[in-house]
Coordinates of C-alpha atoms and ligand atoms in Angstrom, one line a residue:
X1 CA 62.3 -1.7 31.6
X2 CA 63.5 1.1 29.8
X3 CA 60.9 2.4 26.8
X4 CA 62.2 2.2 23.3
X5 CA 62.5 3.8 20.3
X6 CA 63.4 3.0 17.1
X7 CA 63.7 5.2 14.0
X8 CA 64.9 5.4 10.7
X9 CA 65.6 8.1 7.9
X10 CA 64.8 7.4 4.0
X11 CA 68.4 4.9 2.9
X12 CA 69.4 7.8 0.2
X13 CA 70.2 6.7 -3.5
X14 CA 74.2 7.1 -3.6
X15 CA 74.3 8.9 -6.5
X16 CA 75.4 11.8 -5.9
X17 CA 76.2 13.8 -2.3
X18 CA 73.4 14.9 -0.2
X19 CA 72.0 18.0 0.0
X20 CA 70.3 21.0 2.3
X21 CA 66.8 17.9 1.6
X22 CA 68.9 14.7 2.8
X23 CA 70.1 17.5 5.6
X24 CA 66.8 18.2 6.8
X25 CA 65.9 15.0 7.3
X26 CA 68.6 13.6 9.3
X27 CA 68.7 16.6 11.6
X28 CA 64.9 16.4 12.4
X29 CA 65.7 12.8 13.1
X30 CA 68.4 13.2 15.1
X31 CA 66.6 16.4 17.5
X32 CA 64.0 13.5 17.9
X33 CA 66.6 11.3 19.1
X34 CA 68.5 13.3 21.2
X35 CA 65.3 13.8 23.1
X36 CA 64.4 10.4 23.8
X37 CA 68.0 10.2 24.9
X38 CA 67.4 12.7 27.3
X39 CA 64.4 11.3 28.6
X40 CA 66.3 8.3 29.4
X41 CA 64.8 5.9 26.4
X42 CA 66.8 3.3 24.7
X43 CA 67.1 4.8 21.4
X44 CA 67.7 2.8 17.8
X45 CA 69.0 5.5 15.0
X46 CA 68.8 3.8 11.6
X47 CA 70.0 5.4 8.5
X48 CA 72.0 4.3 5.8
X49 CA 72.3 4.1 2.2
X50 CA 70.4 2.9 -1.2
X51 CA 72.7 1.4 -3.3
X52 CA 70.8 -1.1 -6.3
X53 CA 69.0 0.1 -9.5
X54 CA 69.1 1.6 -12.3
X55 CA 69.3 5.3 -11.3
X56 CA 73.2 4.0 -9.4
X57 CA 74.3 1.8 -12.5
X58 CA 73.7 4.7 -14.5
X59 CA 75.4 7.5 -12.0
X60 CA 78.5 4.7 -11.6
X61 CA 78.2 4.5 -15.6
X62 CA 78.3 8.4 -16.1
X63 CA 81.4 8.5 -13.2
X64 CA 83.8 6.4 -15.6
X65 CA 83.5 3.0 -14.0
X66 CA 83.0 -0.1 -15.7
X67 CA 79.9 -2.0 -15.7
X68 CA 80.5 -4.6 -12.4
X69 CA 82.7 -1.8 -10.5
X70 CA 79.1 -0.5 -9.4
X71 CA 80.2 -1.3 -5.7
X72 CA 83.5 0.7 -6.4
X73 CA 81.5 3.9 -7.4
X74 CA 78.9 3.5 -4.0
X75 CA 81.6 3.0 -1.8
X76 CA 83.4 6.4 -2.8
X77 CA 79.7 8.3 -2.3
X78 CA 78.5 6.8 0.8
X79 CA 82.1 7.9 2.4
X80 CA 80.8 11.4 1.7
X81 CA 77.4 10.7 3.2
X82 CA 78.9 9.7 6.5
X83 CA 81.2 12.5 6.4
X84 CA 78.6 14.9 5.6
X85 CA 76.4 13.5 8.4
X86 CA 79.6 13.4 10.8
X87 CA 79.9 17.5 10.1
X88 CA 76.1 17.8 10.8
X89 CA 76.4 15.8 14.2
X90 CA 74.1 13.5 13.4
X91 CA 74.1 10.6 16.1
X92 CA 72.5 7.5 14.6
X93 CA 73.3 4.4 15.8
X94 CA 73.5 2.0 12.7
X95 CA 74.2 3.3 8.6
X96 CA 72.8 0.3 6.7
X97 CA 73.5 -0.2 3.1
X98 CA 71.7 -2.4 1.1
X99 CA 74.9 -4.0 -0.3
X100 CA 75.8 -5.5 3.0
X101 CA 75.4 -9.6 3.3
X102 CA 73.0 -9.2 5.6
X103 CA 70.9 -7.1 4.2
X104 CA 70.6 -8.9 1.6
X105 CA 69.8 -12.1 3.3
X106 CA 67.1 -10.5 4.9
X107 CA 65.5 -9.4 1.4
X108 CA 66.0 -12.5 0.3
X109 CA 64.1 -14.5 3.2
X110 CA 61.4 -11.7 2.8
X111 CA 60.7 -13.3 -1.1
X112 CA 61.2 -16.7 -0.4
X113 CA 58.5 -16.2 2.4
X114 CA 56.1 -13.9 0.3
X115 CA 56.5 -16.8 -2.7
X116 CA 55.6 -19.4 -0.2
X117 CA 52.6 -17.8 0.9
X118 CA 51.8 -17.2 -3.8
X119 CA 52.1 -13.3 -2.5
X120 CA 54.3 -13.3 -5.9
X121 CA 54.0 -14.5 -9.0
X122 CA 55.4 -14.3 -12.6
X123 CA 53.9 -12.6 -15.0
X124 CA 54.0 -9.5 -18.0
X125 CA 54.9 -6.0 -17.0
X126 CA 53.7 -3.6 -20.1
X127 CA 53.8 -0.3 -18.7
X128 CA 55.9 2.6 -17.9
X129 CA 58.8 3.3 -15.5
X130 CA 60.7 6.2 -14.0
X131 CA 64.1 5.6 -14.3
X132 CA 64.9 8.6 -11.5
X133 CA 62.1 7.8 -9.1
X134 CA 62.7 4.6 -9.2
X135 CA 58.7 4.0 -10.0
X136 CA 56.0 2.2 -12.1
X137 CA 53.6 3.9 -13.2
X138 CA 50.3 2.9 -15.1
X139 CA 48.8 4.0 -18.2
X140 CA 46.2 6.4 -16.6
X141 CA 48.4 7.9 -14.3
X142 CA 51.1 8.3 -17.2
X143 CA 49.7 10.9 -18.5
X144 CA 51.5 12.9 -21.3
X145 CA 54.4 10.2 -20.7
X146 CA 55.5 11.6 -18.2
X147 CA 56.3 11.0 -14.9
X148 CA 53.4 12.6 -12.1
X149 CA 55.9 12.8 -9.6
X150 CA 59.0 14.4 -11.3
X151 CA 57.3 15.0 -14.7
X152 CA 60.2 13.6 -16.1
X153 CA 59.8 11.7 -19.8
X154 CA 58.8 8.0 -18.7
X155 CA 60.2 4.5 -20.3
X156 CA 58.3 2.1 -21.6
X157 CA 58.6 -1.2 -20.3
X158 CA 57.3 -5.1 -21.5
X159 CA 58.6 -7.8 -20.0
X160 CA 59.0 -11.0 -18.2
X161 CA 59.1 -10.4 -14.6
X162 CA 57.7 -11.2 -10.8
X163 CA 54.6 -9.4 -9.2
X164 CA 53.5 -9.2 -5.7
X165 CA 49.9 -9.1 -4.7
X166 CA 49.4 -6.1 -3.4
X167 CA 46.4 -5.9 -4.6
X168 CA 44.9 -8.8 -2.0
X169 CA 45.7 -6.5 0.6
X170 CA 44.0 -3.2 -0.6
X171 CA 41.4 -3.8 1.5
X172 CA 43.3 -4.9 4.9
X173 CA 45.5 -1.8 4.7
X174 CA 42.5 0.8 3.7
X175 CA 41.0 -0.4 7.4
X176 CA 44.3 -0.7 8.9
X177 CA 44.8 3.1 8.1
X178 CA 41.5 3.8 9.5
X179 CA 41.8 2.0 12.5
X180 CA 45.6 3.5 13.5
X181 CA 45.0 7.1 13.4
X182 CA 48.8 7.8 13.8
X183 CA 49.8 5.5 11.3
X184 CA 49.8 8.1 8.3
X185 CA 51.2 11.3 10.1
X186 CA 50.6 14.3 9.6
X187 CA 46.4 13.8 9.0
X188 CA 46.6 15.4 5.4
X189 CA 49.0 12.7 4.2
X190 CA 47.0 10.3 5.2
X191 CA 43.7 11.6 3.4
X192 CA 45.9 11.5 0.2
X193 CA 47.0 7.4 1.3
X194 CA 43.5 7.2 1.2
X195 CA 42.4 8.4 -1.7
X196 CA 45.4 6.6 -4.0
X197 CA 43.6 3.5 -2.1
X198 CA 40.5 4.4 -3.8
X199 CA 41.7 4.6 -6.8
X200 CA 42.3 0.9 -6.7
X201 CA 45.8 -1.1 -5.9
X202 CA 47.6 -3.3 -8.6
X203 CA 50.0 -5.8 -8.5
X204 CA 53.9 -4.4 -7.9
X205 CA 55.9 -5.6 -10.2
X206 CA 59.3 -6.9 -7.8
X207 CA 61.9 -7.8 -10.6
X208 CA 64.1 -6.4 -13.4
X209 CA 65.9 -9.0 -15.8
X210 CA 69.5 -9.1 -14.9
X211 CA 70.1 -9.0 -19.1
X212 CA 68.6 -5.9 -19.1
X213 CA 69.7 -4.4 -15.7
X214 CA 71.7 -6.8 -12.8
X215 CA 73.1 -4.5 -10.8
X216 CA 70.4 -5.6 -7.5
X217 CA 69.6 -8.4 -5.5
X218 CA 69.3 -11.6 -7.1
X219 CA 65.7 -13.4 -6.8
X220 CA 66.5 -16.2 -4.3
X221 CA 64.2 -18.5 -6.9
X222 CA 65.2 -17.2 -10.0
X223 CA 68.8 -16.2 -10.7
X224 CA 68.1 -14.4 -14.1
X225 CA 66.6 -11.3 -11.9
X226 CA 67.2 -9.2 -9.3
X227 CA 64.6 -7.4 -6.8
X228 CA 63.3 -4.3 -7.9
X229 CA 65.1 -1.3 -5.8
X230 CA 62.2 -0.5 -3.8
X231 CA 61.4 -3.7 -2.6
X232 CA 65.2 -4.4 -1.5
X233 CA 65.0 -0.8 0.4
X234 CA 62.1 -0.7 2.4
X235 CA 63.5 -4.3 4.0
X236 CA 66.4 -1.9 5.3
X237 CA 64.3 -1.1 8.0
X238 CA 64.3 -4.9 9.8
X239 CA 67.7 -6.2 8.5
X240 CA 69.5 -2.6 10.0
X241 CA 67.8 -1.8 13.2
X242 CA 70.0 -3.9 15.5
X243 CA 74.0 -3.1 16.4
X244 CA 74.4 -6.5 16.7
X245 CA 71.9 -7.8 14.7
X246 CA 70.9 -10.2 17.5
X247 CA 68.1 -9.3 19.2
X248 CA 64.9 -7.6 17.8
X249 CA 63.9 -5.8 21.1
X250 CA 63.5 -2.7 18.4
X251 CA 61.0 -4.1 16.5
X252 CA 58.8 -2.6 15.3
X253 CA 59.6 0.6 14.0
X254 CA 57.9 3.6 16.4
X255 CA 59.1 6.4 13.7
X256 CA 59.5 6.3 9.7
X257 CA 60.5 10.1 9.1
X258 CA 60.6 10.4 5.3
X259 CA 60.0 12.9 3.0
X260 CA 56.2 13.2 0.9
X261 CA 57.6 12.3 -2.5
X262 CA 58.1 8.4 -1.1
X263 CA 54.6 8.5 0.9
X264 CA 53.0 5.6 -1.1
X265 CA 56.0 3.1 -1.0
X266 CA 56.2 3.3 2.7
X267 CA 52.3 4.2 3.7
X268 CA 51.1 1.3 1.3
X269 CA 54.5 -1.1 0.3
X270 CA 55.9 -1.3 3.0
X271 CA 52.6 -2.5 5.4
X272 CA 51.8 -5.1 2.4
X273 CA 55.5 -6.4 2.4
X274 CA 55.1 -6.7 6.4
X275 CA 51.5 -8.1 6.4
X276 CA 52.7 -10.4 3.8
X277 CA 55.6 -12.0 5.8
X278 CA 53.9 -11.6 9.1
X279 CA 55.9 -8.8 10.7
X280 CA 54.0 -6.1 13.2
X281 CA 53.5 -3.0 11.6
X282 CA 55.3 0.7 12.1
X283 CA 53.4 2.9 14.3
X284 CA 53.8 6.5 12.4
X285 CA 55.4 6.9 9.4
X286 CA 55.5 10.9 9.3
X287 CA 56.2 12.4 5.8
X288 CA 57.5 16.4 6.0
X289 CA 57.8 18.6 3.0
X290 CA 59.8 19.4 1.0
X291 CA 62.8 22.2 0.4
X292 CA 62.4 24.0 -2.8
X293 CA 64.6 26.7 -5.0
X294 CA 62.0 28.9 -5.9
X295 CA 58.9 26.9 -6.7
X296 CA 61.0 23.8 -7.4
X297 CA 61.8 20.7 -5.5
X298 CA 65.5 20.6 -4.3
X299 CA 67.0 17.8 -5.9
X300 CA 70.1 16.0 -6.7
X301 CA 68.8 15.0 -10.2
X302 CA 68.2 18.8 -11.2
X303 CA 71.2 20.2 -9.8
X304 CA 69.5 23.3 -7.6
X305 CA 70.7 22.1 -4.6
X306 CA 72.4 23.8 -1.6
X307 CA 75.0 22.0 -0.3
X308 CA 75.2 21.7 3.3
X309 CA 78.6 21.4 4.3
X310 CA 79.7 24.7 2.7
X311 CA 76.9 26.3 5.0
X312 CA 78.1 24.3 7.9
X313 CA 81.9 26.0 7.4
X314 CA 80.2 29.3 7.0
X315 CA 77.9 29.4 9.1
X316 CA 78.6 26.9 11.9
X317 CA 76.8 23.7 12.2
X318 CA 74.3 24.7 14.7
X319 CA 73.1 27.7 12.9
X320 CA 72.1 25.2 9.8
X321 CA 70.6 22.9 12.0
X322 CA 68.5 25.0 13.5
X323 CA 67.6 27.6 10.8
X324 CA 66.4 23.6 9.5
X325 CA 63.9 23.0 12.0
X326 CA 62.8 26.6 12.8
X327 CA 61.9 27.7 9.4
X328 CA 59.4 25.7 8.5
X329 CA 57.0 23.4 10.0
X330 CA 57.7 20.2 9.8
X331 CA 55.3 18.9 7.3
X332 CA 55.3 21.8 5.1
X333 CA 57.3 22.6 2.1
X334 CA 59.8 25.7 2.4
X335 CA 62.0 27.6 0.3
X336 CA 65.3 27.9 0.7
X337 CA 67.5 30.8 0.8
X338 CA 70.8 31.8 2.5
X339 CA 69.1 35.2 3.1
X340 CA 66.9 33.7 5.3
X341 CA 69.3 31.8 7.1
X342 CA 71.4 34.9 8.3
X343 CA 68.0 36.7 9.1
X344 CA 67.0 33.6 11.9
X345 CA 70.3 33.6 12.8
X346 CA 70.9 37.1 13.3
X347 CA 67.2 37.2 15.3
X348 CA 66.8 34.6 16.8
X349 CA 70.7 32.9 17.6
X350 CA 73.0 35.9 17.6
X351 CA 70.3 39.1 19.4
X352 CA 68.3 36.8 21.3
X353 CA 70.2 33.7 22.7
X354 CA 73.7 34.6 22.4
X355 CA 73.2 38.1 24.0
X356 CA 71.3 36.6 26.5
X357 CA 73.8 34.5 28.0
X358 CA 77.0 37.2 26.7
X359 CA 74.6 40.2 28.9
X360 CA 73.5 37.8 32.0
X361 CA 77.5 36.3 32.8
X362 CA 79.1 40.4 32.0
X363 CA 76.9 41.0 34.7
X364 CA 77.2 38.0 36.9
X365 CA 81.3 38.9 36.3
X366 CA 80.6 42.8 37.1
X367 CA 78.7 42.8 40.4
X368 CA 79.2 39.2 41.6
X369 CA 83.0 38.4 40.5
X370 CA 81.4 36.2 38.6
X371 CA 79.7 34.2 41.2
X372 CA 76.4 32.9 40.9
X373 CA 74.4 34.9 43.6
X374 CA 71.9 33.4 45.7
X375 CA 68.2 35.1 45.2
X376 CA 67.0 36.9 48.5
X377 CA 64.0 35.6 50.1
X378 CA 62.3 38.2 50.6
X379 CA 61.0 40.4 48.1
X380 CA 62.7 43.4 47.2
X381 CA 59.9 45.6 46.0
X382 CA 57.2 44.9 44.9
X383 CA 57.6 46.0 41.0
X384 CA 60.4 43.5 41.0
X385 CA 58.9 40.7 42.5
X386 CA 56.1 40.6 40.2
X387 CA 58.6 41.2 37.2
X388 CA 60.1 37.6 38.8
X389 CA 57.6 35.9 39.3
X390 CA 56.2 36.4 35.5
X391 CA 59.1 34.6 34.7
X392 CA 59.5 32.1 36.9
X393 CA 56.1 31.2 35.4
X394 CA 56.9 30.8 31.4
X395 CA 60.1 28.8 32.6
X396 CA 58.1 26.2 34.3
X397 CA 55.8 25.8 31.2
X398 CA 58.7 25.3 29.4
X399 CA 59.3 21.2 30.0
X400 CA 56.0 20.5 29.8
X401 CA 55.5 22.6 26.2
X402 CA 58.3 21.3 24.5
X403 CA 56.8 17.5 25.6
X404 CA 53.5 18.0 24.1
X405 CA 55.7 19.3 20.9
X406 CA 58.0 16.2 20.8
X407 CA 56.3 13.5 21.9
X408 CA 53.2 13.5 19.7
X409 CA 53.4 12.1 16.4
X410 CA 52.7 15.3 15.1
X411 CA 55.8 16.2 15.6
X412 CA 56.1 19.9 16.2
X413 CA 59.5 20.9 16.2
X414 CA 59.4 24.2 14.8
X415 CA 57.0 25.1 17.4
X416 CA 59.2 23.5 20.4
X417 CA 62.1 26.2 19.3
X418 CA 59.6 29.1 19.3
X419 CA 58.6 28.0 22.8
X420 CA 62.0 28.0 23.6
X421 CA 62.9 31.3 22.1
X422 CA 60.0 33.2 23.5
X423 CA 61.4 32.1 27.2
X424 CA 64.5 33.8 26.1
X425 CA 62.7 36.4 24.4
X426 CA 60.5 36.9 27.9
X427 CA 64.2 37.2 29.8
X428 CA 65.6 39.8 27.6
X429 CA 63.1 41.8 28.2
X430 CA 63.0 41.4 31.7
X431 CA 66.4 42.4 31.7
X432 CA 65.5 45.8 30.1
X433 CA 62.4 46.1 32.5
X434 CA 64.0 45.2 35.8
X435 CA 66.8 48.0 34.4
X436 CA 69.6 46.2 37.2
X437 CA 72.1 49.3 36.4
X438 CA 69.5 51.6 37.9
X439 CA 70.0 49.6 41.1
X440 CA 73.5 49.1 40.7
X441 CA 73.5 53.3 41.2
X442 CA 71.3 52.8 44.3
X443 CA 73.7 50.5 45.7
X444 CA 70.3 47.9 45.7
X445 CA 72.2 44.6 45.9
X446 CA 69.6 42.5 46.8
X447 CA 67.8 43.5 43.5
X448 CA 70.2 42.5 41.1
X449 CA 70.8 38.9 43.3
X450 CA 67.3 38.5 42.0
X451 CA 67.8 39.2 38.6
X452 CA 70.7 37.3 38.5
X453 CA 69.7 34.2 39.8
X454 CA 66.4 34.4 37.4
X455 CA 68.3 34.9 34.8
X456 CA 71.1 32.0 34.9
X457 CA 67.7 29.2 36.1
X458 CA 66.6 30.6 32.8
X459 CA 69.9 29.8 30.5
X460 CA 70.4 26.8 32.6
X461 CA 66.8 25.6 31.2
X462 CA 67.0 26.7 27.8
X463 CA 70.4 24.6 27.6
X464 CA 68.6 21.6 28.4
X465 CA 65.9 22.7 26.0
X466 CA 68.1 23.6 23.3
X467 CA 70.2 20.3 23.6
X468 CA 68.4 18.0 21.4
X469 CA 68.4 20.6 18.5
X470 CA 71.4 22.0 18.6
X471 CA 73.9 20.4 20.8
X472 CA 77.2 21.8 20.5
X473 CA 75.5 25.2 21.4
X474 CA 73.6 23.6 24.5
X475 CA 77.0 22.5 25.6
X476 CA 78.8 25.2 25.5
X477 CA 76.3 27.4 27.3
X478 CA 76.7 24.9 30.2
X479 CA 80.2 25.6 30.3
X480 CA 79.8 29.1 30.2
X481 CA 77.3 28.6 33.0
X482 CA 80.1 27.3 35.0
X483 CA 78.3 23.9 35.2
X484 CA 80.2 21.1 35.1
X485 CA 80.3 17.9 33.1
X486 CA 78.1 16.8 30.3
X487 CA 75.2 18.7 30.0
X488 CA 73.0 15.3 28.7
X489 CA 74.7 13.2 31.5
X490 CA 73.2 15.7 34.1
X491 CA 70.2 15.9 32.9
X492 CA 67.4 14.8 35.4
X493 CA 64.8 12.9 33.7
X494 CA 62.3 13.7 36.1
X495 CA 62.9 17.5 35.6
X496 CA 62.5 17.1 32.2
X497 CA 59.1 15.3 32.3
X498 CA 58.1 16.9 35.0
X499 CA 57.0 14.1 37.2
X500 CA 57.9 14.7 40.3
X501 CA 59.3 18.2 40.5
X502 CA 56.9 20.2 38.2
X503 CA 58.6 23.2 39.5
X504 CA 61.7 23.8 37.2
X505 CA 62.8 27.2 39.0
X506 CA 65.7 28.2 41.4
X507 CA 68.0 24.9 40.5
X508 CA 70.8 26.8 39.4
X509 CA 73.8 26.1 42.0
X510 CA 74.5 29.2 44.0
X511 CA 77.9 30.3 44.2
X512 CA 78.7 28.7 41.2
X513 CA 81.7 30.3 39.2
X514 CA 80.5 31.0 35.4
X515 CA 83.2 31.7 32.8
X516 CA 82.0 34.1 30.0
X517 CA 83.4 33.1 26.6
X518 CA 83.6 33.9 22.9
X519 CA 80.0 34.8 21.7
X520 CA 78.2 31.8 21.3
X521 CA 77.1 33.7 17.6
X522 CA 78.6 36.8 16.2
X523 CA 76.2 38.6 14.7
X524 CA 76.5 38.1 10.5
X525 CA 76.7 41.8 9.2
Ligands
LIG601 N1 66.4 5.7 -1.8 C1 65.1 6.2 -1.7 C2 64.5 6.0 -0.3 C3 64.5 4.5 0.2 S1 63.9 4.4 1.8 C4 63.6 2.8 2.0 C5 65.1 7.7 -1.9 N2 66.3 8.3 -1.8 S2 66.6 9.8 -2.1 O1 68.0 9.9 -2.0 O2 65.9 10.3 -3.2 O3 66.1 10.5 -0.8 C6 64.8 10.8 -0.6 C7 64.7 11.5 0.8 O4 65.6 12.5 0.9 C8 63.3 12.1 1.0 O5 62.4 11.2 1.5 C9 63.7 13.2 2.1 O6 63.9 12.5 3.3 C10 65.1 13.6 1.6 N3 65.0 14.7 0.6 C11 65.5 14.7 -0.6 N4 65.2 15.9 -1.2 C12 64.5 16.7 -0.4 C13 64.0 18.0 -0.5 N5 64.2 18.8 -1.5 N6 63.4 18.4 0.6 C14 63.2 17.7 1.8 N7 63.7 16.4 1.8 C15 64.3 15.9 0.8 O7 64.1 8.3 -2.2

C-alpha cells in the first residue's frame, strides 16, 4: 500500500487578500508536498478559507455590503485567494471553506457529540475578547486591556453563552505532549505549549449570541447562537481532507504547518476538540515564524504587507518561492525586504544555478554539437580524475541530505536548498578548476568528455532536487537538458531514496541532444 500524507495550511480569515505571510506558508506546504509526490506517497493538500466571525462581518460591513450579504463579500475574496495561490503554483488538492454544507455539518456533529458527552455547557462569559485575533482572553493575561498577542485595545464581554471543558482535559494533553515528542514541532514551541499548560486551562467559551453577532454556524441545540469562529475552523481539518468526502483513508492529519501566532488553538484546541469526540490525534503540528516589516509582524490588519503577486510579475514566481524558503529557517521569524530578494536571487539563482546550466550546455553546443558526450573510462590525468571524483562524491550525498531535511518533522527546508546550492556551488568551481578551454587548446578531448558528462549528471540531479521548491525552474532545466517528458513522471523513486542504487552518478543519457535556452534568471542589475 502506498504511504500517505495528509496536510493542511491555516483556512485564512477572508478579509482581505493574502500576503508575502499567507505566501510563505502555502509554498512551504506545497515544497513538502511536491516531495512526497515525488517519493511516490499519496498526498492530501488541504487549504482553504475562514469565512465566520466578527473580524469578516465587520470587513463585509466596512466593504459596503449589507448585513446578510456576508457570503456575497467572502465569495469576491476567496476568488482572489485561489487566484493568488494559482500564480504561486501552489498544488493542493482540496480549498475548504467553512461556509460549505458540509463543513458545516461536520461542526455541527462535532457539538452535538461533545454536548452528549456534557463536554459543553451553558454558562456566563465575563471577560475580554479580541475582536482581530479572534481570542478570549482572561483578566490576568489582559493586562493594560490589551490584547498579548496583537496588543490591540481588547472588548469587554458578559454574556449568556456555551463553554467547552477544556479544562477536564489539561491534564490528558500536558502527558499527551510529553509522550509524542513530535507532536509540538519545532522543540521550542512546544516548551511554550507547556508552560501556558502550567499556567492552568479554563473552560472555552464556543458561542456568540446571534443578537449580538449571527454571522457563524448555528448551535445545532440552540438556534439563538452560532459557534465561536475558532471552534468552526479547526473542524476544517476532518470535514476538508477528502476529494470526495467518502473515505477517511487520510485521517489523521500527519502535518499542521501553521504559523506561531495560532500555536495554542491548534497545540491545545484542537487535541481537546479531537479527544472529546473521539478522533486520533495529528502527529506534528509545526508552527514557523513569522515575516516582519522591520521589527513588526506582517499583517493584513496593519497594512505593512508585501503583496505577493506584484513580486511574482516582477520577479517570476520561482524567485519568490524560493527567496521564501531560503531566507530563513523555517521556524524563525525574518524580515522582509525586496533588497534581499534580488541579493539571493542574483547569488544564488541567477550566478550560481542559471550560469551553471547557461556555461555547461554553451559548452556541450561548442565541442560536442550539443551532444551529450559519454565520459571515458579511463582516467585522463590524474589532476582531473581526482577533480571528478570530488564531485561525484557531494552529488551522491545529495538524495540522501535533502531526505534527512524533508522528512523529519523538523522540517529543514532552508537547509535542503543550501545543500542543493553548495552541489552547484562545488560544480562551478570545478568548472573553473578543471579550466576545459586549456584542453580545448591541447586538442585533449577526452578531458572535456569528462567534464561534460559530470557536469550535466550534476544539473540532471539538482533538477530533481530543485523540483519540489521551485518547479517551473526544475522543468525547464530538464528541457534544456534535452530530457524528455515530465521531469516528476521520470523521476525514479528509488533513486531518490536511495534504496537500491545509492550511487546517483553517470545516469545522464549519453548522446543525448540538449537545447540551450533563454537564461533560466537574468541577472537583476
Ligand atoms: N483563520 C485563522 C486560522 C484558522 S486555521 C483553523 C487565521 N487566519 S489568518 O488569515 O490570520 O492567517 C494566519 C496564518 O497566515 C498564519 O498561521 C500563517 O500561516 C500565515 N501568516 C499570516 N501572517 C504571517 C506573517 N506575517 N508571517 C508568516 N506567516 C503569516 O489565523
Amino acid at each position: 500500500m502506498k504511504e500517505k500524507f495528509y496536510i493542511t495550511t491555516p483556512i485564512y480569515y477572508v478579509n482581505a487578500d493574502p500576503h508575502i505571510g499567507h505566501a510563505y506558508t502555502q509554498v512551504a506546504v506545497d515544497a513538502l508536498c511536491r516531495y512526497h509526490r515525488m517519493l511516490g506517497h499519496e498526498v492530501f493538500f488541504l487549504t482553504g478559507s475562514d469565512e465566520h466571525g466578527e473580524k469578516i462581518e465587520e470587513a463585509s460591513l466596512k466593504a459596503g455590503f449589507q448585513k446578510g450579504e456576508e457570503k456575497r463579500f467572502v465569495d469576491t475574496i476567496v476568488s482572489n485567494f485561489k487566484d493568488v495561490w494559482k500564480k504561486l503554483d501552489i498544488s493542493y488538492d482540496n480549498f475548504i471553506r467553512t461556509t460549505d454544507a458540509r463543513h458545516k455539518k461536520v461542526v455541527q456533529d462535532f457539538l452535538r457529540k461533545m454536548k452528549e458527552k456534557d463536554d459543553i455547557y451553558q454558562g456566563e462569559y465575563n471577560g475580554w475578547f479580541c475582536t482581530p485575533c479572534e481570542t478570549f482572553w482572561t483578566d490576568t493575561q489582559a493586562e493594560d486591556e490589551l490584547c498579548p498577542e496583537c496588543k490591540r485595545p481588547l472588548e469587554r464581554l458578559k454574556e449568556k453563552n456555551y463553554f467547552f471543558r477544556m479544562s477536564k482535559y489539561q491534564k490528558w494533553l500536558v502527558d499527551y505532549i510529553n509522550d509524542n515528542p513530535e507532536f509540538v514541532m519545532p522543540d521550542f514551541r512546544k516548551n511554550e505549549v507547556l508552560g501556558f499548560l502550567k499556567e492552568g486551562l479554563n473552560d472555552l467559551c464556543i458561542s456568540r449570541p446571534k443578537e449580538r453577532m449571527s454571522w457563524g454556524i448555528e448551535l445545532p441545540f440552540d438556534e439563538d447562537y452560532v459557534v465561536y469562529v475558532w471552534f468552526d475552523a479547526l473542524i476544517n481539518y476532518a470535514s476538508g481532507f477528502n476529494k470526495e468526502h467518502s473515505s477517511d483513508k487520510f485521517w489523521p492529519a500527519d502535518f499542521h504547518m501553521i504559523a506561531k501566532d495560532i500555536l495554542r488553538h491548534h497545540a491545545v484546541y484542537w487535541p481537546i476538540m479531537l479527544k472529546s469526540v473521539g478522533m486520533e490525534m495529528p502527529k506534528t503540528v509545526f508552527a514557523h515564524g513569522w515575516w516582519k516589516m522591520g521589527d513588526q509582524k506582517m499583517s493584513k490588519s496593519r497594512g505593512n504587507v508585501a503583496n505577493p503577486v506584484e513580486l511574482v510579475e516582477k520577479y517570476g514566481v520561482d524567485a519568490l518561492r524560493y527567496f521564501l524558503l531560503k531566507a530563513i529557517s523555517l521556524g524563525l521569524d525574518g524580515s522582509f525586504s525586496e533588497d534581499a530578494l534580488v541579493g539571493i536571487y542574483n547569488c544564488d539563482l541567477a550566478n550560481d544555478l542559471g550560469n551553471l546550466l547557461n556555461r555547461t550546455l554553451t559548452m556541450v553546443e561548442k565541442y560536442f554539437d550539443a551532444e551529450a558526450p559519454e565520459a571515458p573510462e579511463d582516467p585522463v590525468d590524474p589532476e582531473q580524475a581526482k577533480r571528478s571524483d570530488g564531485l561525484r562524491d557531494a552529488v551522491i550525498k545529495l538524495f540522501p541530505r535533502i531526505k534527512e531535511c524533508l522528512l523529519t518533522p523538523k522540517l529543514l527546508t532552508k537547509e535542503a536548498l543550501e545543500e542543493i546550492m553548495s552541489v552547484v556551488g562545488k560544480a562551478n568551481k570545478y568548472i573553473e578548476e578543471s579550466a576545459p578551454w586549456k584542453y580545448a587548446k591541447e586538442d585533449n578531448i577526452e578531458a572535456i568528455k569528462l567534464i561534460l558528462a559530470d557536469l550535466l549528471e550534476v544539473l540532471r540531479v539538482t533538477a530533481i532536487a530543485s523540483a519540489p521548491f521551485i518547479p517551473l525552474t526544475a522543468q525547464k532545466m530538464w528541457e534544456q537538458l534535452g530530457l524528455s517528458g515530465n521531469l516528476v513522471e521520470a523521476v525514479n523513486v528509488e533513486e531518490l531514496t536511495g534504496e537500491k542504487d545509492p550511487l546517483n552518478w553517470r545516469k545522464f543519457p549519453q548522446g543525448t541532444k540538449v537545447s540551450k535556452g533563454d537564461p533560466l534568471f537574468p541577472r537583476i542589475l
